[in-house]
């Protein structure tokens, strides 16, 4: 089985721009979760989608949004980028809701905001 | 508010030694405690997980010890190898949380 894929792998944007990141889960997985990873804060949960519905949301501003398509692929959008949004954005998929089930992580998208 | 505290931040161990990473949690509703391992350039991968109905779980060289009364759990890596050099994250889930709460990670270096 192919693993979780994320595109693009690297991205450079400037403050005020917006960005869209993409995640393709493992085939058959219906849950997709997004995390932000930074050296200072570690791994922080953004949101989880299951069957096209947002099931859970972390403590991030409304500039961070996401969606999931009928094929379980997911996109994450960040609007009005700030310097502090520079981070590794990780996507993870699981067969059922993520809480008690193993999550399989992708390699991440490294976002740099200048 | 950090609900899972992990220590140490970094750890250097000689090959063949025992690596020990500790985590403490606050929310008594947590009932699932996984450990993830992350190599540079890769996403985290599940290493081992435990539920609070057992005090210890062992898989190969990796053991989780769980102390429910102290709200602490730890990862022990026996016979540590250079290939174990990675960042390790503890996490917790349960109660009103539908998602994993991660510790801030421990960077382990195993010297040959």
Short mmCIF file of C-alpha atoms in Angstrom, two decimals:
data_model
loop_
_atom_site.label_atom_id
_atom_site.label_comp_id
_atom_site.label_asym_id
_atom_site.label_seq_id
_atom_site.Cartn_x
_atom_site.Cartn_y
_atom_site.Cartn_z
CA UNK A 1 0.00 0.00 0.00
CA UNK A 2 1.23 3.47 -0.80
CA UNK A 3 1.74 5.71 2.20
CA UNK A 4 0.34 9.14 2.92
CA UNK A 5 1.49 11.64 0.32
CA UNK A 6 1.68 15.39 0.76
CA UNK A 7 2.24 18.04 -1.87
CA UNK A 8 4.14 20.19 -2.24
CA UNK A 9 7.04 19.11 -0.02
CA UNK A 10 8.48 22.62 0.23
CA UNK A 11 6.86 26.00 -0.14
CA UNK A 12 8.09 29.58 0.24
CA UNK A 13 5.53 32.36 0.58
CA UNK A 14 5.52 35.97 1.73
CA UNK A 15 3.49 37.54 4.50
CA UNK A 16 -0.11 38.22 3.56
CA UNK A 17 -0.29 35.54 0.89
CA UNK A 18 -2.40 32.43 1.17
CA UNK A 19 -1.39 28.82 0.68
CA UNK A 20 -3.08 25.49 0.00
CA UNK A 21 -1.52 22.20 1.03
CA UNK A 22 -2.70 18.82 -0.19
CA UNK A 23 -2.83 15.39 1.42
CA UNK A 24 -3.69 12.01 -0.07
CA UNK A 25 -4.40 9.43 2.63
CA UNK A 26 -3.68 5.73 2.49
CA UNK A 27 -6.21 3.97 0.31
CA UNK A 28 -9.26 3.03 2.37
CA UNK A 29 -8.55 5.48 5.17
CA UNK A 30 -11.40 7.86 5.83
CA UNK A 31 -9.89 10.07 8.52
CA UNK A 32 -7.38 12.80 7.78
CA UNK A 33 -5.83 14.90 10.53
CA UNK A 34 -3.56 17.90 10.14
CA UNK A 35 -0.80 18.96 12.52
CA UNK A 36 1.60 21.88 12.70
CA UNK A 37 5.12 21.02 13.87
CA UNK A 38 7.53 23.70 15.09
CA UNK A 39 10.69 23.44 17.21
CA UNK A 40 9.16 25.52 19.99
CA UNK A 41 5.64 24.12 20.19
CA UNK A 42 6.14 20.58 18.91
CA UNK A 43 3.21 18.84 17.23
CA UNK A 44 -0.04 20.75 17.50
CA UNK A 45 -3.36 19.44 16.23
CA UNK A 46 -5.14 21.59 13.65
CA UNK A 47 -8.22 19.61 12.65
CA UNK A 48 -9.55 16.21 11.69
CA UNK A 49 -11.86 15.33 8.81
CA UNK A 50 -13.81 12.10 8.53
CA UNK A 51 -16.13 11.34 5.63
CA UNK A 52 -15.93 14.94 4.41
CA UNK A 53 -16.97 16.39 7.78
CA UNK A 54 -14.77 18.25 10.23
CA UNK A 55 -14.95 16.17 13.41
CA UNK A 56 -12.52 17.98 15.65
CA UNK A 57 -10.65 21.26 15.65
CA UNK A 58 -7.59 22.49 17.52
CA UNK A 59 -6.92 25.90 18.93
CA UNK A 60 -5.85 27.76 15.79
CA UNK A 61 -7.21 31.00 14.32
CA UNK A 62 -9.81 31.00 11.58
CA UNK A 63 -7.09 31.71 9.00
CA UNK A 64 -6.48 27.97 9.08
CA UNK A 65 -9.14 25.96 7.32
CA UNK A 66 -9.48 22.65 5.62
CA UNK A 67 -11.74 20.38 3.68
CA UNK A 68 -12.02 16.78 2.64
CA UNK A 69 -13.23 15.44 -0.65
CA UNK A 70 -15.35 12.38 -1.37
CA UNK A 71 -12.20 10.36 -2.20
CA UNK A 72 -10.85 11.24 1.30
CA UNK A 73 -8.15 13.51 -0.10
CA UNK A 74 -7.81 16.63 2.01
CA UNK A 75 -6.60 20.17 1.58
CA UNK A 76 -5.55 22.68 4.15
CA UNK A 77 -5.60 26.43 3.52
CA UNK A 78 -3.88 29.20 5.41
CA UNK A 79 -4.88 32.74 4.52
CA UNK A 80 -3.08 35.99 5.28
CA UNK A 81 0.17 34.25 6.12
CA UNK A 82 2.22 35.42 9.09
CA UNK A 83 5.89 34.82 9.83
CA UNK A 84 4.87 32.57 12.70
CA UNK A 85 3.11 30.21 10.30
CA UNK A 86 6.49 28.91 9.15
CA UNK A 87 6.41 25.26 10.13
CA UNK A 88 6.26 21.67 8.98
CA UNK A 89 2.64 20.77 8.26
CA UNK A 90 1.92 17.10 8.71
CA UNK A 91 -1.04 15.15 7.51
CA UNK A 92 -2.01 11.84 9.07
CA UNK A 93 -4.59 9.29 8.00
CA UNK A 94 -6.35 6.50 9.83
CA UNK A 95 -9.02 3.98 8.94
CA UNK A 96 -11.41 5.16 11.64
CA UNK A 97 -11.58 8.34 13.70
CA UNK A 98 -8.06 9.10 14.80
CA UNK A 99 -8.46 9.21 18.56
CA UNK A 100 -7.71 5.59 19.45
CA UNK A 101 -6.42 4.37 16.15
CA UNK A 102 -2.95 4.34 14.68
CA UNK A 103 -2.31 7.40 12.58
CA UNK A 104 -0.03 7.15 9.58
CA UNK A 105 1.83 10.36 8.91
CA UNK A 106 3.02 11.77 5.64
CA UNK A 107 6.46 13.38 5.24
CA UNK A 108 5.03 16.86 5.64
CA UNK A 109 5.09 20.14 3.76
CA UNK A 110 7.78 22.56 4.90
CA UNK A 111 6.27 26.07 4.70
CA UNK A 112 8.54 29.09 4.97
CA UNK A 113 6.95 32.53 5.26
CA UNK A 114 9.23 35.47 4.45
CA UNK B 1 -1.81 24.82 28.24
CA UNK B 2 0.50 21.86 27.89
CA UNK B 3 -1.34 18.74 28.93
CA UNK B 4 1.49 16.28 28.28
CA UNK B 5 4.94 17.13 29.61
CA UNK B 6 7.89 15.22 28.19
CA UNK B 7 11.46 15.02 29.43
CA UNK B 8 14.30 15.20 28.73
CA UNK B 9 14.43 17.42 25.66
CA UNK B 10 17.53 15.61 24.45
CA UNK B 11 19.31 12.43 25.42
CA UNK B 12 22.69 10.95 24.54
CA UNK B 13 23.20 7.26 25.20
CA UNK B 14 26.02 4.87 24.40
CA UNK B 15 25.35 1.92 22.13
CA UNK B 16 24.00 -0.95 24.19
CA UNK B 17 22.71 1.31 26.94
CA UNK B 18 19.15 1.95 28.11
CA UNK B 19 17.32 5.06 26.92
CA UNK B 20 14.54 6.34 29.17
CA UNK B 21 12.07 9.06 28.22
CA UNK B 22 9.42 10.25 30.63
CA UNK B 23 6.01 11.83 30.19
CA UNK B 24 3.47 13.19 32.63
CA UNK B 25 -0.13 14.08 31.94
CA UNK B 26 -2.76 16.12 33.73
CA UNK B 27 -6.10 14.99 32.39
CA UNK B 28 -7.28 11.88 34.26
CA UNK B 29 -9.71 11.17 31.41
CA UNK B 30 -6.84 10.25 29.09
CA UNK B 31 -6.96 6.53 28.34
CA UNK B 32 -4.70 5.94 25.36
CA UNK B 33 -0.96 6.62 25.40
CA UNK B 34 1.04 6.07 22.22
CA UNK B 35 4.68 6.76 21.47
CA UNK B 36 5.74 7.97 18.04
CA UNK B 37 9.21 7.91 16.50
CA UNK B 38 10.32 10.48 13.94
CA UNK B 39 13.42 10.37 11.75
CA UNK B 40 14.70 13.53 10.02
CA UNK B 41 12.73 14.31 6.88
CA UNK B 42 9.99 11.83 7.78
CA UNK B 43 6.66 12.03 9.51
CA UNK B 44 6.21 10.42 12.94
CA UNK B 45 5.45 6.68 13.03
CA UNK B 46 3.67 4.75 15.78
CA UNK B 47 6.15 2.79 17.88
CA UNK B 48 4.11 1.34 20.72
CA UNK B 49 0.95 2.26 22.65
CA UNK B 50 -0.63 1.40 25.99
CA UNK B 51 -4.01 1.63 27.71
CA UNK B 52 -4.18 2.33 31.49
CA UNK B 53 -5.51 -1.13 32.33
CA UNK B 54 -1.95 -2.50 32.20
CA UNK B 55 1.19 -1.20 33.89
CA UNK B 56 3.66 -2.34 31.26
CA UNK B 57 3.79 -3.26 27.60
CA UNK B 58 6.80 -4.64 25.81
CA UNK B 59 7.49 -4.94 22.11
CA UNK B 60 10.98 -6.12 21.28
CA UNK B 61 13.49 -3.70 22.77
CA UNK B 62 10.80 -1.09 23.49
CA UNK B 63 8.83 -1.04 26.74
CA UNK B 64 6.19 1.37 28.03
CA UNK B 65 5.84 1.63 31.81
CA UNK B 66 2.61 3.21 33.04
CA UNK B 67 1.86 4.62 36.50
CA UNK B 68 -1.79 5.63 36.67
CA UNK B 69 -1.70 7.04 40.21
CA UNK B 70 1.26 9.27 39.38
CA UNK B 71 -0.14 10.12 35.94
CA UNK B 72 3.17 9.25 34.37
CA UNK B 73 4.37 6.94 31.64
CA UNK B 74 7.77 6.26 30.19
CA UNK B 75 9.48 4.66 27.22
CA UNK B 76 12.46 2.40 27.80
CA UNK B 77 14.68 1.40 24.88
CA UNK B 78 16.88 -1.52 25.83
CA UNK B 79 20.19 -2.23 24.08
CA UNK B 80 19.99 1.14 22.31
CA UNK B 81 21.42 1.18 18.78
CA UNK B 82 22.64 4.04 16.56
CA UNK B 83 19.64 3.32 14.32
CA UNK B 84 17.39 4.32 17.22
CA UNK B 85 18.66 7.90 16.94
CA UNK B 86 15.49 9.87 16.28
CA UNK B 87 13.00 12.17 17.97
CA UNK B 88 10.45 10.45 20.18
CA UNK B 89 7.05 11.86 21.03
CA UNK B 90 4.68 10.68 23.72
CA UNK B 91 0.99 11.43 23.30
CA UNK B 92 -2.32 10.99 25.05
CA UNK B 93 -5.98 10.90 24.14
CA UNK B 94 -9.29 10.41 25.83
CA UNK B 95 -12.14 12.14 27.58
CA UNK B 96 -13.39 15.16 25.72
CA UNK B 97 -10.35 15.18 23.46
CA UNK B 98 -10.93 13.56 20.10
CA UNK B 99 -7.34 14.07 19.06
CA UNK B 100 -3.90 13.17 20.30
CA UNK B 101 -2.10 15.64 22.56
CA UNK B 102 1.63 15.33 21.96
CA UNK B 103 4.57 16.01 24.22
CA UNK B 104 7.24 18.31 22.82
CA UNK B 105 9.58 15.50 21.88
CA UNK B 106 12.93 14.03 22.94
CA UNK B 107 15.85 13.96 20.54
CA UNK B 108 17.76 10.74 21.16
CA UNK B 109 21.32 10.25 19.95
CA UNK B 110 22.88 6.83 20.37
CA UNK B 111 26.67 6.98 20.12
CA UNK B 112 28.54 3.99 18.64
#
